[in-house]
Amino acid sequence: MLKIQNFYDDRSGTLSYVLADTATAKAAILDAVLDYDPAGGRTSTHLADALIDHVRAQGLTVQWILETHAHADHLTAGAYLRDALGARLAIGEHICAVQETWKGIYGLGEDFVADGSQFDELFADGDRFHLGDVEFRAMHTPGHTPACLTYVAGGAAFVGDTLFMPDFGTARCDFPGGDAAELYRSIHRVLDLPPETMLHMCHDYMPGGRPLAWSCTVSDQRRANKHVRDGISEAEFVAMRTERDKELDVPALLLPAVQVNIRAGGLPPPDPNGTCYLRIPLDTI
Ligand SMILES: [Fe+2]
C-alpha cells in the first residue's frame, strides 16, 4: 500500500510528497523545494532537511527523487536530496527540450549540456518502475511545460502543475514551450483515469482564504474544476487560458529557479573566485 505524506512550503505554495510502500519501507520524494531568498541570493536546505528527518524517523529507504517538471516558481532540492540519500533522480525525457530552450535564453555555454544527463533517469510516457511492491507509471502530460509528467501509482496520481484544486483550475501555459491546447489534452488523459483515482496537486494557493487543500478525485475535477469540468471544450479552454495568461505576472523566482532546475537542482559551476552566480537575462522574457 502507498502511504502519502505531504509537506507545504507556504512561500511558494508548493506541496512536496513523501511516498512510501508500507510493505517494504521503500520511499520516493516528489517535488522537493530548495529554500531561496532572492534578496540576499541565499539558498538553504531547511525544507529538504525536514524531509530527510521525516524519512529517517519513519525508517524509510528513499529510492527515488521524482520531479513532475522543471518548476518556474521555486528551486528544486532534487540534487541535494539525491546526494544526501543516495537515491535516483528522475524527470520526464522531454526535459532535454526544456533545457535547450532555456540554454538559449540564459546564454549558457558549452559546459551546460542539454541532454538530461544532470538527472539519473528520464521517463518516457508509459514507463513503469517499482517502489517496493507498488508500481508507478509515468504519464507524459505536457502543456504547462513540454516535459511535465504525472505519476500514477496505488490508486493515486501526482499531477504536478497539470491540474490545481477545482476552485483554482489549471496552470498557466505561457512559459516558453507551453501550449494550452496540449494542456487540455493532457488533462483529459488524467481525467480518463478511474473516477475514484485520488489526484494530488503540486500547488495550492488557498483561494478566497479557504484552508489548504491538496487532493480530490477525478470525479471531483470532472464535476467542479472551474477551467476544465465536463462540458468545457478545448476551444473554450484555450480561449480562457490564453486570456488569463496575459494578465499574470512573471513568477518572482522564474529566472533564478529555472536555471537551477534544468541542472536538476545543482547550482551553476563556481567562478574562479569560488562563488556561484545566477544569470538574469534582461528584456528577454
Ligand atoms: Fe510549474
CSV table of C-alpha atoms and ligand atoms in Angstrom, one decimal:
chain,number,residue,atom,x,y,z
A,1,MET,CA,0.0,0.0,0.0
A,2,LEU,CA,1.2,3.5,-0.8
A,3,LYS,CA,1.4,5.9,2.2
A,4,ILE,CA,1.3,9.5,1.2
A,5,GLN,CA,2.6,12.4,3.3
A,6,ASN,CA,2.8,15.9,2.1
A,7,PHE,CA,4.8,19.0,3.2
A,8,TYR,CA,3.7,22.5,2.3
A,9,ASP,CA,6.0,25.4,1.5
A,10,ASP,CA,4.0,28.5,2.2
A,11,ARG,CA,6.4,30.8,0.4
A,12,SER,CA,5.8,29.1,-2.9
A,13,GLY,CA,2.5,27.4,-2.3
A,14,THR,CA,4.2,24.1,-3.2
A,15,LEU,CA,3.3,20.6,-1.9
A,16,SER,CA,6.1,18.1,-1.7
A,17,TYR,CA,5.3,14.5,-1.1
A,18,VAL,CA,6.9,11.5,0.6
A,19,LEU,CA,5.5,8.4,-0.9
A,20,ALA,CA,6.2,5.1,0.9
A,21,ASP,CA,5.4,1.5,0.2
A,22,THR,CA,4.2,0.3,3.6
A,23,ALA,CA,5.2,-3.4,3.0
A,24,THR,CA,8.9,-2.7,2.2
A,25,ALA,CA,9.5,0.8,3.7
A,26,LYS,CA,10.9,1.9,0.3
A,27,ALA,CA,10.1,5.6,-0.4
A,28,ALA,CA,10.2,8.3,-3.0
A,29,ILE,CA,10.3,12.1,-2.6
A,30,LEU,CA,8.3,14.2,-5.1
A,31,ASP,CA,8.9,17.8,-6.0
A,32,ALA,CA,11.1,18.9,-3.1
A,33,VAL,CA,11.8,22.6,-2.6
A,34,LEU,CA,15.2,24.2,-2.0
A,35,ASP,CA,14.8,27.4,0.0
A,36,TYR,CA,15.9,30.5,-1.8
A,37,ASP,CA,16.0,34.1,-0.6
A,38,PRO,CA,16.2,36.3,-3.7
A,39,ALA,CA,17.0,39.5,-1.8
A,40,GLY,CA,20.2,38.0,-0.3
A,41,GLY,CA,20.9,35.5,-3.0
A,42,ARG,CA,20.9,32.8,-0.3
A,43,THR,CA,20.0,29.1,-0.6
A,44,SER,CA,19.3,26.9,2.3
A,45,THR,CA,18.0,23.4,2.9
A,46,HIS,CA,15.6,23.7,5.8
A,47,LEU,CA,12.7,22.3,3.9
A,48,ALA,CA,14.7,19.5,2.3
A,49,ASP,CA,16.3,18.6,5.7
A,50,ALA,CA,12.8,18.3,7.2
A,51,LEU,CA,12.1,15.7,4.5
A,52,ILE,CA,15.3,13.9,5.4
A,53,ASP,CA,14.4,14.0,9.1
A,54,HIS,CA,10.9,12.6,8.3
A,55,VAL,CA,12.1,9.6,6.2
A,56,ARG,CA,14.8,8.8,8.8
A,57,ALA,CA,12.3,8.9,11.6
A,58,GLN,CA,9.9,6.7,9.7
A,59,GLY,CA,12.8,4.2,8.9
A,60,LEU,CA,12.3,4.7,5.1
A,61,THR,CA,14.8,3.9,2.4
A,62,VAL,CA,14.5,6.5,-0.3
A,63,GLN,CA,15.0,5.0,-3.7
A,64,TRP,CA,13.7,7.8,-6.0
A,65,ILE,CA,13.7,11.6,-6.1
A,66,LEU,CA,10.9,12.4,-8.6
A,67,GLU,CA,10.2,15.7,-10.4
A,68,THR,CA,7.0,16.3,-12.2
A,69,HIS,CA,8.7,19.1,-14.2
A,70,ALA,CA,11.2,21.9,-14.2
A,71,HIS,CA,9.4,24.3,-11.9
A,72,ALA,CA,9.2,28.1,-12.5
A,73,ASP,CA,8.2,29.3,-9.1
A,74,HIS,CA,10.8,27.6,-6.8
A,75,LEU,CA,14.2,25.9,-6.9
A,76,THR,CA,14.2,22.2,-6.6
A,77,ALA,CA,16.1,20.3,-3.8
A,78,GLY,CA,16.4,17.3,-6.1
A,79,ALA,CA,20.2,17.2,-6.4
A,80,TYR,CA,20.7,17.9,-2.7
A,81,LEU,CA,18.3,15.0,-1.7
A,82,ARG,CA,19.8,12.6,-4.3
A,83,ASP,CA,23.3,13.2,-2.8
A,84,ALA,CA,22.1,13.1,0.8
A,85,LEU,CA,20.0,10.0,0.4
A,86,GLY,CA,21.8,8.0,-2.4
A,87,ALA,CA,18.6,7.9,-4.4
A,88,ARG,CA,18.0,8.1,-8.2
A,89,LEU,CA,16.8,11.5,-9.5
A,90,ALA,CA,14.2,11.3,-12.3
A,91,ILE,CA,12.2,13.6,-14.6
A,92,GLY,CA,10.5,13.3,-18.0
A,93,GLU,CA,12.6,12.7,-21.1
A,94,HIS,CA,11.4,15.9,-22.7
A,95,ILE,CA,13.4,17.9,-20.2
A,96,CYS,CA,16.0,18.0,-22.9
A,97,ALA,CA,13.8,20.3,-25.0
A,98,VAL,CA,13.2,22.5,-21.9
A,99,GLN,CA,17.0,22.6,-21.3
A,100,GLU,CA,17.7,23.5,-24.9
A,101,THR,CA,15.2,26.4,-24.9
A,102,TRP,CA,16.4,27.8,-21.6
A,103,LYS,CA,20.1,27.3,-22.5
A,104,GLY,CA,19.4,29.8,-25.3
A,105,ILE,CA,17.5,32.2,-23.0
A,106,TYR,CA,20.2,32.2,-20.4
A,107,GLY,CA,23.1,32.2,-22.9
A,108,LEU,CA,24.7,29.2,-21.2
A,109,GLY,CA,28.0,27.9,-22.6
A,110,GLU,CA,29.1,24.5,-23.8
A,111,ASP,CA,29.6,23.4,-20.2
A,112,PHE,CA,25.9,23.1,-20.0
A,113,VAL,CA,24.8,20.1,-22.0
A,114,ALA,CA,21.1,19.9,-22.9
A,115,ASP,CA,20.9,16.1,-22.8
A,116,GLY,CA,19.2,15.3,-19.5
A,117,SER,CA,22.4,13.9,-18.1
A,118,GLN,CA,22.1,16.0,-14.9
A,119,PHE,CA,19.4,13.5,-14.0
A,120,ASP,CA,19.7,9.8,-13.4
A,121,GLU,CA,16.6,8.6,-15.2
A,122,LEU,CA,14.5,10.2,-17.9
A,123,PHE,CA,11.0,8.7,-18.1
A,124,ALA,CA,9.0,8.4,-21.3
A,125,ASP,CA,5.3,8.2,-21.5
A,126,GLY,CA,4.1,4.8,-20.2
A,127,ASP,CA,7.4,3.9,-18.4
A,128,ARG,CA,6.9,1.8,-15.3
A,129,PHE,CA,9.0,1.4,-12.2
A,130,HIS,CA,8.6,0.0,-8.7
A,131,LEU,CA,8.7,1.4,-5.3
A,132,GLY,CA,8.9,-1.8,-3.3
A,133,ASP,CA,5.7,-3.6,-4.2
A,134,VAL,CA,3.9,-0.5,-5.7
A,135,GLU,CA,4.1,0.0,-9.4
A,136,PHE,CA,4.4,3.6,-10.7
A,137,ARG,CA,3.6,4.7,-14.2
A,138,ALA,CA,4.9,7.8,-15.8
A,139,MET,CA,2.3,9.7,-17.9
A,140,HIS,CA,3.6,12.5,-20.2
A,141,THR,CA,1.2,15.4,-19.6
A,142,PRO,CA,2.7,18.4,-21.5
A,143,GLY,CA,1.1,21.9,-21.8
A,144,HIS,CA,2.3,23.8,-18.8
A,145,THR,CA,5.8,22.8,-19.9
A,146,PRO,CA,6.9,20.4,-22.6
A,147,ALA,CA,8.3,17.9,-20.1
A,148,CYS,CA,5.5,17.6,-17.5
A,149,LEU,CA,4.9,14.2,-16.1
A,150,THR,CA,2.0,12.8,-14.0
A,151,TYR,CA,3.0,9.8,-11.8
A,152,VAL,CA,0.2,7.2,-11.4
A,153,ALA,CA,0.6,4.7,-8.5
A,154,GLY,CA,-1.5,2.8,-6.0
A,155,GLY,CA,-4.9,4.3,-6.9
A,156,ALA,CA,-3.5,7.9,-6.9
A,157,ALA,CA,-1.9,10.2,-9.3
A,158,PHE,CA,0.6,13.0,-8.7
A,159,VAL,CA,-0.3,15.6,-11.3
A,160,GLY,CA,2.3,18.3,-10.9
A,161,ASP,CA,1.0,21.5,-12.4
A,162,THR,CA,-1.4,19.7,-14.8
A,163,LEU,CA,-4.3,20.5,-12.6
A,164,PHE,CA,-4.9,22.5,-9.4
A,165,MET,CA,-7.8,22.1,-7.0
A,166,PRO,CA,-11.2,22.6,-8.7
A,167,ASP,CA,-11.6,26.1,-7.3
A,168,PHE,CA,-8.3,27.3,-8.8
A,169,GLY,CA,-8.5,25.4,-12.0
A,170,THR,CA,-5.4,24.9,-14.1
A,171,ALA,CA,-1.8,26.0,-14.6
A,172,ARG,CA,-0.6,28.8,-16.9
A,173,CYS,CA,0.7,27.8,-20.4
A,174,ASP,CA,2.6,31.0,-21.3
A,175,PHE,CA,6.1,29.9,-20.4
A,176,PRO,CA,8.4,29.0,-23.3
A,177,GLY,CA,7.2,25.7,-24.8
A,178,GLY,CA,3.8,26.0,-23.0
A,179,ASP,CA,0.7,25.2,-25.0
A,180,ALA,CA,-2.9,25.5,-23.8
A,181,ALA,CA,-4.4,23.0,-26.3
A,182,GLU,CA,-1.8,20.5,-25.3
A,183,LEU,CA,-2.6,21.0,-21.6
A,184,TYR,CA,-6.3,20.4,-22.3
A,185,ARG,CA,-5.5,17.1,-24.0
A,186,SER,CA,-3.1,16.1,-21.2
A,187,ILE,CA,-5.7,17.0,-18.5
A,188,HIS,CA,-8.2,14.8,-20.3
A,189,ARG,CA,-5.8,11.9,-20.2
A,190,VAL,CA,-5.7,12.4,-16.4
A,191,LEU,CA,-9.5,12.7,-16.2
A,192,ASP,CA,-9.8,9.4,-18.1
A,193,LEU,CA,-8.2,7.6,-15.1
A,194,PRO,CA,-10.8,5.7,-13.0
A,195,PRO,CA,-13.2,8.2,-11.3
A,196,GLU,CA,-12.2,7.3,-7.8
A,197,THR,CA,-8.5,8.0,-8.5
A,198,MET,CA,-7.1,10.4,-5.9
A,199,LEU,CA,-5.3,13.3,-7.6
A,200,HIS,CA,-2.6,15.1,-5.6
A,201,MET,CA,-1.7,18.6,-6.6
A,202,CYS,CA,1.8,20.3,-6.6
A,203,HIS,CA,0.4,23.6,-5.6
A,204,ASP,CA,-2.4,25.2,-3.6
A,205,TYR,CA,-2.9,28.9,-3.1
A,206,MET,CA,-5.9,28.7,-0.7
A,207,PRO,CA,-8.2,30.9,-2.9
A,208,GLY,CA,-10.7,33.0,-1.0
A,209,GLY,CA,-8.9,32.3,2.2
A,210,ARG,CA,-10.1,28.7,2.4
A,211,PRO,CA,-8.0,26.1,4.3
A,212,LEU,CA,-5.1,24.4,2.5
A,213,ALA,CA,-6.3,21.6,0.2
A,214,TRP,CA,-4.2,19.3,-2.0
A,215,SER,CA,-6.2,16.3,-3.2
A,216,CYS,CA,-9.5,15.3,-4.7
A,217,THR,CA,-10.8,12.6,-7.0
A,218,VAL,CA,-11.0,12.5,-10.8
A,219,SER,CA,-14.8,12.8,-10.3
A,220,ASP,CA,-14.5,15.9,-8.3
A,221,GLN,CA,-12.4,17.5,-11.0
A,222,ARG,CA,-14.8,16.5,-13.8
A,223,ARG,CA,-17.7,17.9,-11.9
A,224,ALA,CA,-16.3,21.1,-10.5
A,225,ASN,CA,-13.0,22.3,-12.0
A,226,LYS,CA,-13.5,25.9,-12.9
A,227,HIS,CA,-11.5,25.6,-16.1
A,228,VAL,CA,-11.9,22.0,-17.4
A,229,ARG,CA,-15.0,20.4,-15.8
A,230,ASP,CA,-17.1,18.2,-18.1
A,231,GLY,CA,-18.7,20.1,-20.9
A,232,ILE,CA,-15.9,22.7,-21.5
A,233,SER,CA,-14.5,22.3,-25.0
A,234,GLU,CA,-10.9,22.5,-26.0
A,235,ALA,CA,-11.6,25.8,-27.9
A,236,GLU,CA,-13.3,27.3,-24.8
A,237,PHE,CA,-10.4,26.2,-22.6
A,238,VAL,CA,-7.7,27.6,-24.9
A,239,ALA,CA,-9.5,30.9,-25.2
A,240,MET,CA,-9.9,31.2,-21.5
A,241,ARG,CA,-6.4,30.1,-20.7
A,242,THR,CA,-4.8,32.4,-23.3
A,243,GLU,CA,-6.7,35.5,-22.0
A,244,ARG,CA,-6.0,34.6,-18.4
A,245,ASP,CA,-2.3,34.1,-19.0
A,246,LYS,CA,-2.0,37.6,-20.5
A,247,GLU,CA,-2.9,39.1,-17.1
A,248,LEU,CA,-0.5,37.1,-15.0
A,249,ASP,CA,2.8,38.5,-13.7
A,250,VAL,CA,6.0,36.7,-14.3
A,251,PRO,CA,6.6,34.5,-11.2
A,252,ALA,CA,9.1,36.1,-8.8
A,253,LEU,CA,11.5,33.3,-8.9
A,254,LEU,CA,11.2,32.3,-12.6
A,255,LEU,CA,14.6,33.4,-13.7
A,256,PRO,CA,16.6,32.3,-10.6
A,257,ALA,CA,14.7,29.0,-10.5
A,258,VAL,CA,14.7,27.6,-14.0
A,259,GLN,CA,18.5,27.8,-14.4
A,260,VAL,CA,18.9,25.7,-11.3
A,261,ASN,CA,16.1,23.3,-12.1
A,262,ILE,CA,17.3,22.5,-15.6
A,263,ARG,CA,20.5,21.5,-13.7
A,264,ALA,CA,18.4,19.1,-11.6
A,265,GLY,CA,18.8,21.4,-8.6
A,266,GLY,CA,22.6,21.8,-9.0
A,267,LEU,CA,23.9,25.3,-8.7
A,268,PRO,CA,25.9,26.8,-11.7
A,269,PRO,CA,29.6,26.0,-11.6
A,270,PRO,CA,31.5,28.4,-9.5
A,271,ASP,CA,33.6,31.3,-10.9
A,272,PRO,CA,37.4,31.2,-10.3
A,273,ASN,CA,36.7,33.0,-7.0
A,274,GLY,CA,34.7,30.1,-5.8
A,275,THR,CA,31.3,31.8,-5.9
A,276,CYS,CA,28.3,30.5,-7.8
A,277,TYR,CA,26.4,33.2,-9.8
A,278,LEU,CA,22.9,33.1,-11.3
A,279,ARG,CA,22.4,34.8,-14.7
A,280,ILE,CA,19.4,37.1,-15.2
A,281,PRO,CA,18.7,37.8,-18.9
A,282,LEU,CA,17.4,41.3,-19.4
A,283,ASP,CA,14.5,42.2,-21.6
A,284,THR,CA,14.0,38.6,-23.0
A,285,ILE,CA,11.0,37.3,-21.0
B,1,FE,FE,5.2,24.6,-12.6
